[in-house]
XYZ file of C-alpha atoms in Angstrom:
271
model
C -0.023 0.015 -0.076
C 2.884 2.312 0.520
C 3.543 2.331 -3.218
C 0.210 3.768 -4.266
C 1.797 7.090 -5.049
C 4.647 5.647 -7.002
C 4.806 6.270 -10.742
C 7.116 3.935 -12.729
C 9.114 4.885 -15.744
C 11.434 3.422 -18.321
C 13.685 6.426 -17.820
C 16.391 6.878 -15.241
C 17.056 10.391 -13.949
C 19.238 11.810 -11.332
C 17.893 15.161 -10.280
C 19.111 15.153 -6.682
C 22.664 16.451 -7.188
C 24.960 17.843 -9.753
C 28.317 16.107 -10.352
C 30.321 18.167 -12.778
C 33.116 15.699 -12.885
C 31.076 12.542 -13.529
C 28.443 14.259 -15.603
C 25.578 12.058 -14.446
C 23.618 12.296 -17.640
C 24.591 9.765 -20.172
C 22.558 11.431 -22.880
C 23.933 14.849 -22.107
C 27.514 13.788 -22.276
C 29.205 14.903 -25.316
C 28.294 14.236 -28.876
C 29.452 17.723 -29.953
C 32.939 18.041 -31.476
C 33.477 21.540 -30.241
C 32.650 21.065 -26.540
C 34.518 19.029 -24.033
C 37.673 18.481 -22.143
C 40.790 18.493 -24.326
C 41.331 14.717 -24.254
C 38.594 13.194 -22.193
C 36.006 10.771 -23.576
C 32.615 9.839 -22.268
C 31.728 6.113 -22.704
C 27.986 5.384 -22.442
C 25.909 2.199 -22.488
C 28.718 0.189 -20.866
C 28.134 -3.350 -19.768
C 27.811 -3.593 -15.976
C 30.275 -6.463 -16.031
C 33.181 -4.494 -17.459
C 35.892 -3.099 -15.089
C 38.427 -0.319 -15.277
C 41.282 -2.555 -16.353
C 39.306 -4.087 -19.223
C 38.115 -0.680 -20.350
C 41.652 0.683 -20.310
C 42.962 -2.189 -22.359
C 40.292 -1.561 -24.954
C 41.434 2.041 -25.436
C 45.171 1.667 -24.745
C 46.010 0.867 -28.434
C 45.076 4.396 -29.462
C 47.392 6.306 -27.218
C 48.709 7.045 -23.678
C 45.867 7.047 -21.087
C 46.196 9.181 -17.955
C 43.196 7.607 -16.168
C 40.063 5.534 -16.526
C 36.948 5.695 -14.367
C 33.696 3.781 -14.321
C 30.987 5.627 -12.396
C 29.405 3.457 -9.665
C 26.548 3.729 -7.176
C 27.991 5.056 -3.964
C 26.109 2.714 -1.738
C 26.215 -0.545 -3.664
C 29.364 -0.135 -5.790
C 27.489 -1.376 -8.846
C 28.421 0.208 -12.212
C 26.021 2.938 -13.393
C 26.672 1.896 -17.052
C 28.975 4.796 -18.066
C 32.504 6.036 -17.561
C 35.372 8.186 -18.766
C 38.720 7.532 -20.452
C 41.199 10.418 -20.173
C 43.973 10.452 -22.783
C 47.174 12.538 -22.631
C 46.601 13.880 -26.182
C 43.410 15.048 -27.843
C 44.534 13.640 -31.173
C 44.779 10.148 -29.694
C 41.411 10.521 -27.946
C 39.880 11.525 -31.305
C 41.327 8.487 -32.962
C 39.826 6.234 -30.225
C 36.490 7.940 -30.452
C 36.334 7.534 -34.237
C 37.356 3.868 -34.049
C 35.274 2.633 -31.151
C 32.020 4.704 -31.239
C 29.090 2.336 -31.828
C 31.231 -0.770 -31.501
C 30.633 -3.624 -29.117
C 32.573 -3.928 -25.811
C 31.544 -7.034 -23.845
C 28.852 -7.692 -26.366
C 27.207 -4.254 -25.753
C 27.356 -1.425 -28.342
C 28.826 1.678 -26.635
C 28.377 5.371 -27.305
C 31.498 7.543 -27.191
C 31.701 11.352 -27.149
C 33.633 14.225 -25.692
C 33.131 14.579 -21.982
C 31.242 17.637 -21.013
C 29.181 19.093 -18.198
C 25.532 18.032 -17.851
C 23.147 20.307 -19.803
C 20.005 18.096 -19.171
C 17.409 19.080 -16.588
C 14.887 16.891 -14.845
C 11.557 18.706 -14.267
C 9.321 17.060 -11.753
C 5.966 17.716 -10.124
C 4.514 19.153 -13.315
C 0.965 20.368 -13.791
C -0.790 17.591 -15.693
C -2.113 20.044 -18.248
C 1.422 20.926 -19.524
C 2.409 19.068 -22.722
C 5.739 18.741 -24.538
C 5.268 21.914 -26.553
C 4.366 23.853 -23.445
C 7.542 22.535 -21.686
C 9.741 23.630 -24.627
C 8.121 27.011 -24.747
C 8.671 27.422 -21.024
C 12.406 26.777 -21.222
C 13.294 28.041 -24.675
C 13.623 31.715 -23.562
C 16.707 30.667 -21.565
C 18.586 29.393 -24.599
C 18.571 26.925 -27.474
C 17.245 23.390 -26.759
C 17.690 19.973 -28.271
C 13.982 19.675 -28.999
C 14.097 15.886 -29.538
C 15.460 15.450 -26.024
C 13.018 17.912 -24.340
C 9.748 16.206 -23.604
C 7.062 15.300 -21.093
C 7.126 11.784 -19.751
C 4.059 10.296 -18.078
C 2.424 13.785 -17.618
C 4.007 14.420 -14.236
C 7.670 14.987 -15.118
C 9.891 15.604 -18.084
C 13.321 16.435 -19.357
C 14.830 19.484 -20.915
C 18.216 19.452 -22.657
C 19.982 22.748 -23.455
C 22.786 23.162 -25.924
C 24.834 25.144 -23.423
C 25.547 24.596 -19.732
C 25.201 28.301 -18.775
C 21.603 28.388 -20.133
C 20.640 25.244 -18.266
C 22.046 26.700 -14.984
C 20.098 29.957 -15.464
C 16.851 28.079 -16.173
C 17.332 25.747 -13.220
C 18.075 28.661 -10.819
C 15.158 30.807 -11.973
C 12.452 28.104 -12.382
C 13.127 25.610 -9.610
C 10.261 25.917 -7.077
C 8.220 28.289 -9.275
C 4.474 27.740 -9.694
C 3.761 26.520 -13.201
C 0.028 26.116 -13.525
C -1.170 24.700 -10.230
C 2.082 23.194 -9.008
C 5.537 24.258 -7.867
C 7.943 22.445 -10.168
C 11.091 20.664 -8.942
C 14.149 21.004 -11.233
C 17.436 19.188 -10.966
C 20.226 17.781 -13.098
C 18.788 14.767 -14.946
C 19.276 11.953 -17.406
C 16.802 11.281 -20.172
C 18.824 8.320 -21.398
C 16.701 5.317 -21.597
C 17.756 2.582 -19.189
C 15.203 -0.143 -19.599
C 16.391 -2.129 -16.617
C 15.653 0.711 -14.133
C 12.523 2.191 -12.541
C 12.094 5.708 -11.464
C 9.838 6.338 -8.415
C 7.886 9.361 -7.280
C 5.893 9.696 -4.119
C 4.663 12.363 -1.659
C 7.216 12.251 1.200
C 4.677 14.041 3.501
C 2.203 11.164 3.481
C 2.303 8.987 6.589
C 2.896 5.903 4.487
C 6.151 7.359 3.213
C 7.664 6.873 6.642
C 7.706 3.106 5.910
C 9.846 3.593 2.851
C 13.348 2.344 3.237
C 15.799 0.733 0.828
C 14.899 -2.666 2.277
C 11.124 -2.344 1.994
C 11.460 -0.974 -1.553
C 13.834 -3.801 -2.502
C 11.523 -6.376 -0.995
C 8.520 -5.022 -2.896
C 10.309 -4.937 -6.293
C 12.026 -8.328 -5.789
C 8.737 -9.987 -6.762
C 9.552 -8.840 -10.343
C 13.108 -10.012 -10.468
C 16.609 -9.590 -8.888
C 17.180 -6.076 -7.604
C 20.735 -4.783 -7.808
C 20.219 -1.612 -5.808
C 17.736 0.911 -4.509
C 18.416 4.636 -4.121
C 16.173 6.866 -2.046
C 17.788 10.318 -1.886
C 17.449 12.388 1.321
C 17.162 16.063 1.882
C 20.590 17.609 2.491
C 21.534 17.611 6.142
C 18.294 15.803 7.150
C 16.910 12.298 7.097
C 13.719 13.326 5.185
C 13.111 11.621 1.876
C 13.071 13.865 -1.205
C 10.040 12.159 -2.808
C 11.773 10.146 -5.527
C 14.005 7.204 -5.929
C 15.455 4.587 -8.257
C 15.342 0.814 -8.522
C 18.002 -0.908 -10.598
C 17.495 -4.402 -12.028
C 20.399 -6.262 -13.793
C 21.504 -4.704 -17.053
C 20.341 -7.475 -19.336
C 17.214 -8.632 -21.143
C 15.912 -10.333 -17.971
C 16.386 -7.075 -16.043
C 14.584 -5.093 -18.635
C 11.611 -7.522 -18.456
C 11.583 -7.185 -14.695
C 11.506 -3.369 -14.873
C 8.765 -3.400 -17.506
C 6.650 -5.780 -15.445
C 6.980 -3.650 -12.357
C 6.083 -0.471 -14.150
C 3.109 -2.002 -15.880
C 1.760 -3.457 -12.647
C 2.273 -0.276 -10.713
C 0.632 1.929 -13.395
C -2.303 -0.618 -13.516
C -2.952 -0.720 -9.828
C -1.730 2.750 -8.770
């Protein structure tokens, strides 16, 4: 019963914090040639089974590498499915990018681009009357958007991707908490990249039933649909209060995708 307010989704977002070094958004990490660190590559859609040594050995033939990092969940240590390879020279990074983009590593096709800061915003608690065109019109005055990556999902939240970081920061600062229609919107740094093996949760943290929400209770509930790798329930900074959203990660494979889909369909049907 504590999940009646949860809305499932096939999208994973991370609106709770900004991490300018790890650039949480897979879809917002670089595909533009003119933006990015001099010789740093973003590697997206990584197999959860790959480790840093294996990733480094894949890129090493293209030049000298200064460091490799695979981003992981802080509590569980599980891979988040993306990482970074930092070369000494941009020319060598470019060669690796051109050679390995859209090739398979560990039987999974990866995306490679220049590493850049997140320009994608998660917009939550939306008025149900707002559609995708309305969302674009709301944010477009702050700067040019990637329209195809700016959209409403499931009527209650959406994603906005700007072309430039400064515009995204301005929009976030000015619109977070503002009344749009009948609701005060919640804006954070987000990820519209489709991760079919994950479920995004939303609930009202002020409801009495929310006090029963813990990582263990959420994991127990979702385990009926398949093996759960991790559960994330962000807390308000400096307090133990839930923020009102969370994430459930199933294994990054066909079985995990089926588990996530089954959970989402059941929650949407009963909730």
